Amino acid sequence: MEQGANSGQRLEVIVAGDEGSTRLDRVLATRLAELSRSRLKALILAGQVSINSSAVKNAPVRDPAYHVAAGDTITIDVPEPIAAEPVPEDIALDIVYEDDDIIVIDKPSGLVVHPAAGHETGTLVNALIAHCGASLSGIGGVKRPGIVHRLDKDTTGLLVAAKNDRAHQSLTAQFADHGRTGAMRRGYMAFVWGVPNRQRGTIDAPIDRHPFAREKMAVREGGREAITHWEIQESFLGRDGKPVAALLACQLETGRTHQIRVHLAHIGHPLMGDAVYGPHFKTKASHLGPRSQTALASLDRQALHAYLLALEHPKTGAILEWISDLPEDLARLRDCLRAAL
């Protein structure tokens, strides 16, 4: 055992081959009884476990089911214990609406919604605790007070949080219904590669965890129901005068992790700038004009913005709706694409 780079502990295990299983998580559970199975799984998924073997050279392995062999050396970086409750942090928030029951934020790119492995501080929750004090709903749990839905770290736009338990229960029910019987609506602006061959459509394809890359989601038979409606707002030509990209308005009928990103990639129109679900489309950038290429490169994130949020106020029953303009980086990309520059 030694001190790790993160001031926690660095543990090392050499696989003996007699642990009863070759799965990474089970080998570690057998050899490191002081760490719970759930803790070991979390460390693996967070990239804190590395393997040095004939097949892998000191590389993080994020799959708990990865098979190890006798003689493999496993290194586990165990971070220092952290406080059970998030601490308040003075992080500026773009508040578009607030009363005694709810607060609506226009989230910037790069802001994680709630603490998780690798992001214990600097999150929206830390900012909300500082801003709202003890008024946030506790239903979401210690690390997710007030949180009823999420946006990916690099997705911008509108997000609502609950400031008391009654509001949390109402918002949770509305999000579960997704506007099927109520007023709840969530709309996204998505810049995608290519132009769909019709004006509008619906993607009804179940989503589950990716079978091999555990940090990704995928369309999979037997997954959870996922439905996304889309409509073309604009189409853009490349410097050769041929269609190269489109701006879609998307509305969710369900709320799965990475839903829009997975669904649009599934129909062959991944989000521009999405390094996870659209890496094979990077060469498409060569069809853009130089200014558009620069705007896309400086984006450094998926081109997705939560522009619309409508809901029924948990207390008054009033139907509230907010619209968020495209942030500066996406507006710049749109303008360059429009001009085919």
PDB file of C-alpha atoms in Angstrom, residues 26 137 215:
ATOM      1  CA  ARG A  26     -14.859 -10.576  -8.209  1.00  0.00           C
ATOM      2  CA  SER A 137     -36.067  19.268  -1.264  1.00  0.00           C
ATOM      3  CA  GLU A 215     -19.929   4.730 -19.816  1.00  0.00           C
TER       4      GLU A 215
END
